[in-house]
Amino acid sequence: LQAFLQMCNLPIRVICRANAEYMSPSGKLPFIHVGNQVVSELGPIVQFVKAKGHSLSDGLDEVQKAEMKAYMELVNNMLLTAELYLQWCDDVTVEEITHPRYGSPYPWPLNRILSYQKQWEVRRKMKAIGWAGKTLEQVLEDVDQCCHALSQRLGTQPYFFNKQPTELDALVFGHLFTILTTQLITDELSEKVKNYSNLTAFCRRIEQQYFEGHEKDSSTIAARSSKRSLLR
């Protein structure tokens, strides 16, 4: 979302809150607060921003727009699901990283209760979409296939469509940057992304263009739990 709003050249103020999920109308992140309106999740936010006269994909024809939406669905169905699987369904990662990290803002026993509640929600979703029985190796293979498709579409272009970023570029950057910079038990997930040099170069390019230097801008407060960069 931050990448999308930066690409739209819209002023934003980012605030980290421990109870962000509970502030969101849909219970999901991200969400924005504009005036007296609160809009959650990337898709509805993109539509809200478009209604205000800001769109990254107006220059695309109908075929390109359909292709862009198809790739965005691929990212949501594969990368997002794989991230959730790694964080909440891999037992070692859950115990050593996810539970402590997710429950850190809360005192005991609330930290454990909320962590187990979130784990139950995610695992119920995995079961509903047929991912509960997958092995880690199968999940990583799905990620590799998704990255391969994205890499093929990107090629040597700076962005996925033409020379200007679209909503797809913002979405892909958000997920790939997260995968590349989030510490897990193993580096297997991030290594899948690193196998595609044009994808890592794509992430570096967007980070340099839309984030470096913006953190000191008065119109943008980039609140991150830790300093994360692909360039360091």
PDB file of C-alpha atoms in Angstrom:
ATOM      1  CA  LEU A   1       0.000   0.000   0.000  1.00  0.00           C
ATOM      2  CA  GLN A   2       2.813   2.431   0.826  1.00  0.00           C
ATOM      3  CA  ALA A   3       4.387   1.743  -2.579  1.00  0.00           C
ATOM      4  CA  PHE A   4       1.049   2.293  -4.339  1.00  0.00           C
ATOM      5  CA  LEU A   5       0.403   5.625  -2.613  1.00  0.00           C
ATOM      6  CA  GLN A   6       3.975   6.773  -3.250  1.00  0.00           C
ATOM      7  CA  MET A   7       3.568   5.875  -6.925  1.00  0.00           C
ATOM      8  CA  CYS A   8       0.391   7.978  -6.993  1.00  0.00           C
ATOM      9  CA  ASN A   9       2.414  10.821  -5.462  1.00  0.00           C
ATOM     10  CA  LEU A  10      -0.035  11.104  -2.588  1.00  0.00           C
ATOM     11  CA  PRO A  11       1.072  12.421   0.823  1.00  0.00           C
ATOM     12  CA  ILE A  12       0.749   9.780   3.529  1.00  0.00           C
ATOM     13  CA  ARG A  13       1.450   9.417   7.212  1.00  0.00           C
ATOM     14  CA  VAL A  14       2.171   5.887   8.385  1.00  0.00           C
ATOM     15  CA  ILE A  15       1.502   4.960  12.002  1.00  0.00           C
ATOM     16  CA  CYS A  16       2.216   1.554  13.549  1.00  0.00           C
ATOM     17  CA  ARG A  17      -0.411   0.352  16.009  1.00  0.00           C
ATOM     18  CA  ALA A  18      -0.465  -2.946  17.859  1.00  0.00           C
ATOM     19  CA  ASN A  19      -4.241  -3.206  17.447  1.00  0.00           C
ATOM     20  CA  ALA A  20      -4.316  -2.301  13.745  1.00  0.00           C
ATOM     21  CA  GLU A  21      -6.219  -5.463  12.773  1.00  0.00           C
ATOM     22  CA  TYR A  22      -9.001  -4.571  15.210  1.00  0.00           C
ATOM     23  CA  MET A  23      -9.213  -1.011  13.879  1.00  0.00           C
ATOM     24  CA  SER A  24      -9.762  -2.214  10.304  1.00  0.00           C
ATOM     25  CA  PRO A  25     -13.410  -2.442   9.125  1.00  0.00           C
ATOM     26  CA  SER A  26     -12.746  -5.855   7.577  1.00  0.00           C
ATOM     27  CA  GLY A  27     -10.334  -7.035  10.259  1.00  0.00           C
ATOM     28  CA  LYS A  28      -7.594  -7.146   7.625  1.00  0.00           C
ATOM     29  CA  LEU A  29      -4.650  -4.929   6.784  1.00  0.00           C
ATOM     30  CA  PRO A  30      -3.762  -2.545   5.299  1.00  0.00           C
ATOM     31  CA  PHE A  31      -6.288   0.229   5.798  1.00  0.00           C
ATOM     32  CA  ILE A  32      -6.329   3.979   5.337  1.00  0.00           C
ATOM     33  CA  HIS A  33      -8.066   6.745   7.254  1.00  0.00           C
ATOM     34  CA  VAL A  34      -9.047   9.695   5.057  1.00  0.00           C
ATOM     35  CA  GLY A  35     -11.203  12.365   6.648  1.00  0.00           C
ATOM     36  CA  ASN A  36     -14.091  10.463   8.228  1.00  0.00           C
ATOM     37  CA  GLN A  37     -13.673   7.419   5.963  1.00  0.00           C
ATOM     38  CA  VAL A  38     -11.804   4.204   6.689  1.00  0.00           C
ATOM     39  CA  VAL A  39     -11.101   1.846   3.793  1.00  0.00           C
ATOM     40  CA  SER A  40      -9.354  -1.510   4.225  1.00  0.00           C
ATOM     41  CA  GLU A  41      -7.455  -3.906   1.946  1.00  0.00           C
ATOM     42  CA  LEU A  42      -5.569  -3.000  -1.205  1.00  0.00           C
ATOM     43  CA  GLY A  43      -8.319  -3.652  -3.771  1.00  0.00           C
ATOM     44  CA  PRO A  44     -10.949  -1.387  -2.187  1.00  0.00           C
ATOM     45  CA  ILE A  45      -8.281   1.231  -1.434  1.00  0.00           C
ATOM     46  CA  VAL A  46      -7.205   1.268  -5.095  1.00  0.00           C
ATOM     47  CA  GLN A  47     -10.843   1.806  -6.111  1.00  0.00           C
ATOM     48  CA  PHE A  48     -11.267   4.532  -3.488  1.00  0.00           C
ATOM     49  CA  VAL A  49      -8.153   6.350  -4.698  1.00  0.00           C
ATOM     50  CA  LYS A  50      -9.286   5.954  -8.328  1.00  0.00           C
ATOM     51  CA  ALA A  51     -12.626   7.567  -7.459  1.00  0.00           C
ATOM     52  CA  LYS A  52     -10.615  10.525  -6.169  1.00  0.00           C
ATOM     53  CA  GLY A  53      -8.891  10.877  -9.540  1.00  0.00           C
ATOM     54  CA  HIS A  54      -5.681   8.897  -9.026  1.00  0.00           C
ATOM     55  CA  SER A  55      -4.998   5.726 -11.021  1.00  0.00           C
ATOM     56  CA  LEU A  56      -1.801   4.014 -12.126  1.00  0.00           C
ATOM     57  CA  SER A  57      -3.389   1.891 -14.835  1.00  0.00           C
ATOM     58  CA  ASP A  58      -5.380   4.433 -16.864  1.00  0.00           C
ATOM     59  CA  GLY A  59      -2.800   4.194 -19.636  1.00  0.00           C
ATOM     60  CA  LEU A  60      -3.394   0.469 -20.167  1.00  0.00           C
ATOM     61  CA  ASP A  61      -5.778  -0.899 -22.771  1.00  0.00           C
ATOM     62  CA  GLU A  62      -8.487  -3.385 -21.825  1.00  0.00           C
ATOM     63  CA  VAL A  63      -6.365  -6.437 -22.652  1.00  0.00           C
ATOM     64  CA  GLN A  64      -3.496  -5.140 -20.516  1.00  0.00           C
ATOM     65  CA  LYS A  65      -5.862  -4.345 -17.638  1.00  0.00           C
ATOM     66  CA  ALA A  66      -7.234  -7.894 -17.743  1.00  0.00           C
ATOM     67  CA  GLU A  67      -3.693  -9.272 -17.784  1.00  0.00           C
ATOM     68  CA  MET A  68      -2.714  -7.059 -14.864  1.00  0.00           C
ATOM     69  CA  LYS A  69      -5.668  -8.296 -12.806  1.00  0.00           C
ATOM     70  CA  ALA A  70      -4.768 -11.905 -13.610  1.00  0.00           C
ATOM     71  CA  TYR A  71      -1.222 -11.432 -12.334  1.00  0.00           C
ATOM     72  CA  MET A  72      -2.495  -9.675  -9.212  1.00  0.00           C
ATOM     73  CA  GLU A  73      -4.729 -12.681  -8.521  1.00  0.00           C
ATOM     74  CA  LEU A  74      -1.732 -14.951  -9.002  1.00  0.00           C
ATOM     75  CA  VAL A  75       0.263 -12.971  -6.443  1.00  0.00           C
ATOM     76  CA  ASN A  76      -2.570 -13.022  -3.917  1.00  0.00           C
ATOM     77  CA  ASN A  77      -3.283 -16.714  -4.426  1.00  0.00           C
ATOM     78  CA  MET A  78       0.337 -17.853  -4.347  1.00  0.00           C
ATOM     79  CA  LEU A  79       2.699 -15.440  -2.605  1.00  0.00           C
ATOM     80  CA  LEU A  80       0.294 -14.184   0.055  1.00  0.00           C
ATOM     81  CA  THR A  81      -0.898 -17.699   0.841  1.00  0.00           C
ATOM     82  CA  ALA A  82       2.661 -19.004   0.977  1.00  0.00           C
ATOM     83  CA  GLU A  83       3.676 -16.233   3.392  1.00  0.00           C
ATOM     84  CA  LEU A  84       0.765 -17.112   5.677  1.00  0.00           C
ATOM     85  CA  TYR A  85       1.597 -20.818   5.438  1.00  0.00           C
ATOM     86  CA  LEU A  86       5.250 -20.269   6.380  1.00  0.00           C
ATOM     87  CA  GLN A  87       4.373 -18.023   9.308  1.00  0.00           C
ATOM     88  CA  TRP A  88       1.453 -19.978  10.762  1.00  0.00           C
ATOM     89  CA  CYS A  89       1.624 -23.588   9.535  1.00  0.00           C
ATOM     90  CA  ASP A  90       5.308 -24.410   9.832  1.00  0.00           C
ATOM     91  CA  ASP A  91       5.535 -25.550  13.467  1.00  0.00           C
ATOM     92  CA  VAL A  92       9.137 -24.473  14.097  1.00  0.00           C
ATOM     93  CA  THR A  93       8.594 -21.014  12.606  1.00  0.00           C
ATOM     94  CA  VAL A  94       5.369 -20.597  14.569  1.00  0.00           C
ATOM     95  CA  GLU A  95       6.966 -21.364  17.933  1.00  0.00           C
ATOM     96  CA  GLU A  96      10.285 -19.596  17.465  1.00  0.00           C
ATOM     97  CA  ILE A  97       9.264 -16.518  15.455  1.00  0.00           C
ATOM     98  CA  THR A  98       5.557 -15.999  14.745  1.00  0.00           C
ATOM     99  CA  HIS A  99       4.079 -16.424  18.224  1.00  0.00           C
ATOM    100  CA  PRO A 100       6.698 -14.238  19.964  1.00  0.00           C
ATOM    101  CA  ARG A 101       6.502 -11.573  17.249  1.00  0.00           C
ATOM    102  CA  TYR A 102       2.714 -11.485  16.941  1.00  0.00           C
ATOM    103  CA  GLY A 103       2.129 -11.509  20.688  1.00  0.00           C
ATOM    104  CA  SER A 104       4.916  -9.091  21.620  1.00  0.00           C
ATOM    105  CA  PRO A 105       2.694  -5.999  22.144  1.00  0.00           C
ATOM    106  CA  TYR A 106       0.495  -7.797  24.666  1.00  0.00           C
ATOM    107  CA  PRO A 107       1.042  -9.069  28.248  1.00  0.00           C
ATOM    108  CA  TRP A 108       0.817 -12.714  29.205  1.00  0.00           C
ATOM    109  CA  PRO A 109      -1.528 -14.599  28.826  1.00  0.00           C
ATOM    110  CA  LEU A 110      -3.187 -12.345  26.227  1.00  0.00           C
ATOM    111  CA  ASN A 111      -0.146 -12.648  23.950  1.00  0.00           C
ATOM    112  CA  ARG A 112      -0.548 -16.419  23.756  1.00  0.00           C
ATOM    113  CA  ILE A 113      -4.336 -16.327  23.448  1.00  0.00           C
ATOM    114  CA  LEU A 114      -4.283 -13.896  20.528  1.00  0.00           C
ATOM    115  CA  SER A 115      -1.452 -15.772  18.814  1.00  0.00           C
ATOM    116  CA  TYR A 116      -3.269 -19.094  19.004  1.00  0.00           C
ATOM    117  CA  GLN A 117      -6.490 -17.436  17.852  1.00  0.00           C
ATOM    118  CA  LYS A 118      -4.714 -16.013  14.787  1.00  0.00           C
ATOM    119  CA  GLN A 119      -3.065 -19.353  14.102  1.00  0.00           C
ATOM    120  CA  TRP A 120      -6.417 -21.111  14.216  1.00  0.00           C
ATOM    121  CA  GLU A 121      -7.913 -18.572  11.771  1.00  0.00           C
ATOM    122  CA  VAL A 122      -5.080 -18.959   9.286  1.00  0.00           C
ATOM    123  CA  ARG A 123      -5.048 -22.755   9.478  1.00  0.00           C
ATOM    124  CA  ARG A 124      -8.809 -22.824   8.966  1.00  0.00           C
ATOM    125  CA  LYS A 125      -8.306 -20.742   5.818  1.00  0.00           C
ATOM    126  CA  MET A 126      -5.548 -23.072   4.617  1.00  0.00           C
ATOM    127  CA  LYS A 127      -7.849 -26.029   5.066  1.00  0.00           C
ATOM    128  CA  ALA A 128     -10.639 -24.292   3.154  1.00  0.00           C
ATOM    129  CA  ILE A 129      -8.431 -23.571   0.127  1.00  0.00           C
ATOM    130  CA  GLY A 130      -6.719 -26.972   0.121  1.00  0.00           C
ATOM    131  CA  TRP A 131      -3.320 -25.892   1.427  1.00  0.00           C
ATOM    132  CA  ALA A 132      -3.506 -27.564   4.840  1.00  0.00           C
ATOM    133  CA  GLY A 133      -2.159 -30.864   3.519  1.00  0.00           C
ATOM    134  CA  LYS A 134       0.702 -29.335   1.558  1.00  0.00           C
ATOM    135  CA  THR A 135       4.287 -29.913   2.557  1.00  0.00           C
ATOM    136  CA  LEU A 136       6.802 -27.094   2.850  1.00  0.00           C
ATOM    137  CA  GLU A 137       8.486 -28.345  -0.316  1.00  0.00           C
ATOM    138  CA  GLN A 138       5.206 -28.091  -2.250  1.00  0.00           C
ATOM    139  CA  VAL A 139       4.602 -24.570  -0.991  1.00  0.00           C
ATOM    140  CA  LEU A 140       8.104 -23.508  -2.010  1.00  0.00           C
ATOM    141  CA  GLU A 141       7.542 -25.014  -5.456  1.00  0.00           C
ATOM    142  CA  ASP A 142       4.359 -22.958  -5.802  1.00  0.00           C
ATOM    143  CA  VAL A 143       6.332 -19.845  -4.902  1.00  0.00           C
ATOM    144  CA  ASP A 144       8.975 -20.715  -7.461  1.00  0.00           C
ATOM    145  CA  GLN A 145       6.359 -21.138 -10.182  1.00  0.00           C
ATOM    146  CA  CYS A 146       4.787 -17.795  -9.292  1.00  0.00           C
ATOM    147  CA  CYS A 147       8.176 -16.046  -9.345  1.00  0.00           C
ATOM    148  CA  HIS A 148       8.981 -17.672 -12.667  1.00  0.00           C
ATOM    149  CA  ALA A 149       5.745 -16.330 -14.183  1.00  0.00           C
ATOM    150  CA  LEU A 150       6.411 -12.842 -12.804  1.00  0.00           C
ATOM    151  CA  SER A 151      10.013 -12.920 -13.991  1.00  0.00           C
ATOM    152  CA  GLN A 152       8.930 -13.936 -17.488  1.00  0.00           C
ATOM    153  CA  ARG A 153       6.363 -11.110 -17.618  1.00  0.00           C
ATOM    154  CA  LEU A 154       8.790  -8.500 -16.320  1.00  0.00           C
ATOM    155  CA  GLY A 155      11.686  -9.480 -18.563  1.00  0.00           C
ATOM    156  CA  THR A 156      14.130  -6.599 -18.957  1.00  0.00           C
ATOM    157  CA  GLN A 157      11.473  -3.900 -18.493  1.00  0.00           C
ATOM    158  CA  PRO A 158      11.674  -1.518 -15.523  1.00  0.00           C
ATOM    159  CA  TYR A 159       8.012  -2.249 -14.728  1.00  0.00           C
ATOM    160  CA  PHE A 160       5.507  -4.925 -15.680  1.00  0.00           C
ATOM    161  CA  PHE A 161       3.661  -2.702 -18.167  1.00  0.00           C
ATOM    162  CA  ASN A 162       5.385  -0.074 -20.235  1.00  0.00           C
ATOM    163  CA  LYS A 163       7.735   2.322 -18.465  1.00  0.00           C
ATOM    164  CA  GLN A 164       5.388   3.438 -15.687  1.00  0.00           C
ATOM    165  CA  PRO A 165       4.390   1.507 -12.553  1.00  0.00           C
ATOM    166  CA  THR A 166       0.897   0.099 -12.099  1.00  0.00           C
ATOM    167  CA  GLU A 167      -0.975  -1.416  -9.168  1.00  0.00           C
ATOM    168  CA  LEU A 168       0.658  -4.739 -10.054  1.00  0.00           C
ATOM    169  CA  ASP A 169       4.129  -3.289  -9.508  1.00  0.00           C
ATOM    170  CA  ALA A 170       3.133  -2.016  -6.068  1.00  0.00           C
ATOM    171  CA  LEU A 171       1.600  -5.362  -5.088  1.00  0.00           C
ATOM    172  CA  VAL A 172       4.532  -7.450  -6.315  1.00  0.00           C
ATOM    173  CA  PHE A 173       7.044  -5.149  -4.636  1.00  0.00           C
ATOM    174  CA  GLY A 174       5.201  -5.351  -1.322  1.00  0.00           C
ATOM    175  CA  HIS A 175       5.240  -9.138  -1.242  1.00  0.00           C
ATOM    176  CA  LEU A 176       8.739  -9.674  -2.642  1.00  0.00           C
ATOM    177  CA  PHE A 177      10.241  -7.021  -0.348  1.00  0.00           C
ATOM    178  CA  THR A 178       8.572  -8.694   2.631  1.00  0.00           C
ATOM    179  CA  ILE A 179       9.857 -12.117   1.622  1.00  0.00           C
ATOM    180  CA  LEU A 180      13.382 -10.801   1.063  1.00  0.00           C
ATOM    181  CA  THR A 181      13.623  -8.861   4.333  1.00  0.00           C
ATOM    182  CA  THR A 182      11.597 -10.850   6.876  1.00  0.00           C
ATOM    183  CA  GLN A 183      13.641 -13.114   9.115  1.00  0.00           C
ATOM    184  CA  LEU A 184      12.440 -16.714   9.244  1.00  0.00           C
ATOM    185  CA  ILE A 185      13.971 -19.954  10.480  1.00  0.00           C
ATOM    186  CA  THR A 186      15.439 -20.703   7.063  1.00  0.00           C
ATOM    187  CA  ASP A 187      16.131 -18.651   3.944  1.00  0.00           C
ATOM    188  CA  GLU A 188      14.391 -21.116   1.634  1.00  0.00           C
ATOM    189  CA  LEU A 189      11.542 -18.752   0.797  1.00  0.00           C
ATOM    190  CA  SER A 190      13.732 -15.737   0.084  1.00  0.00           C
ATOM    191  CA  GLU A 191      16.139 -17.899  -1.929  1.00  0.00           C
ATOM    192  CA  LYS A 192      13.306 -18.726  -4.332  1.00  0.00           C
ATOM    193  CA  VAL A 193      12.951 -15.016  -5.079  1.00  0.00           C
ATOM    194  CA  LYS A 194      16.713 -14.431  -5.274  1.00  0.00           C
ATOM    195  CA  ASN A 195      16.918 -17.031  -8.036  1.00  0.00           C
ATOM    196  CA  TYR A 196      15.358 -14.413 -10.322  1.00  0.00           C
ATOM    197  CA  SER A 197      17.769 -11.525 -10.682  1.00  0.00           C
ATOM    198  CA  ASN A 198      15.315  -9.282 -12.534  1.00  0.00           C
ATOM    199  CA  LEU A 199      12.838  -9.540  -9.634  1.00  0.00           C
ATOM    200  CA  THR A 200      15.422  -8.564  -7.018  1.00  0.00           C
ATOM    201  CA  ALA A 201      16.626  -5.726  -9.265  1.00  0.00           C
ATOM    202  CA  PHE A 202      12.978  -4.644  -9.617  1.00  0.00           C
ATOM    203  CA  CYS A 203      12.632  -4.483  -5.822  1.00  0.00           C
ATOM    204  CA  ARG A 204      15.848  -2.489  -5.433  1.00  0.00           C
ATOM    205  CA  ARG A 205      14.709  -0.070  -8.124  1.00  0.00           C
ATOM    206  CA  ILE A 206      11.351   0.644  -6.454  1.00  0.00           C
ATOM    207  CA  GLU A 207      12.944   0.928  -3.018  1.00  0.00           C
ATOM    208  CA  GLN A 208      15.431   3.482  -4.339  1.00  0.00           C
ATOM    209  CA  GLN A 209      12.871   5.488  -6.308  1.00  0.00           C
ATOM    210  CA  TYR A 210       9.945   5.556  -3.896  1.00  0.00           C
ATOM    211  CA  PHE A 211      11.321   4.995  -0.403  1.00  0.00           C
ATOM    212  CA  GLU A 212      14.914   6.165  -0.055  1.00  0.00           C
ATOM    213  CA  GLY A 213      14.874   9.813   0.932  1.00  0.00           C
ATOM    214  CA  HIS A 214      11.098   9.802   1.452  1.00  0.00           C
ATOM    215  CA  GLU A 215      11.516   8.674   5.064  1.00  0.00           C
ATOM    216  CA  LYS A 216      12.930  12.087   5.899  1.00  0.00           C
ATOM    217  CA  ASP A 217      10.225  13.925   3.961  1.00  0.00           C
ATOM    218  CA  SER A 218       7.820  15.791   6.225  1.00  0.00           C
ATOM    219  CA  SER A 219       4.815  14.459   4.295  1.00  0.00           C
ATOM    220  CA  THR A 220       5.701  10.848   4.955  1.00  0.00           C
ATOM    221  CA  ILE A 221       6.518   9.086   8.190  1.00  0.00           C
ATOM    222  CA  ALA A 222       7.731   5.597   7.362  1.00  0.00           C
ATOM    223  CA  ALA A 223       7.139   3.726  10.576  1.00  0.00           C
ATOM    224  CA  ARG A 224       8.855   0.358  10.448  1.00  0.00           C
ATOM    225  CA  SER A 225       9.437  -2.014  13.316  1.00  0.00           C
ATOM    226  CA  SER A 226      13.034  -2.380  12.128  1.00  0.00           C
ATOM    227  CA  LYS A 227      15.247  -0.829   9.483  1.00  0.00           C
ATOM    228  CA  ARG A 228      14.865  -3.072   6.474  1.00  0.00           C
ATOM    229  CA  SER A 229      16.573  -2.524   3.155  1.00  0.00           C
ATOM    230  CA  LEU A 230      17.616  -4.607   0.195  1.00  0.00           C
ATOM    231  CA  LEU A 231      20.602  -2.347  -0.284  1.00  0.00           C
ATOM    232  CA  ARG A 232      22.324  -2.956   3.041  1.00  0.00           C
TER     233      ARG A 232
END
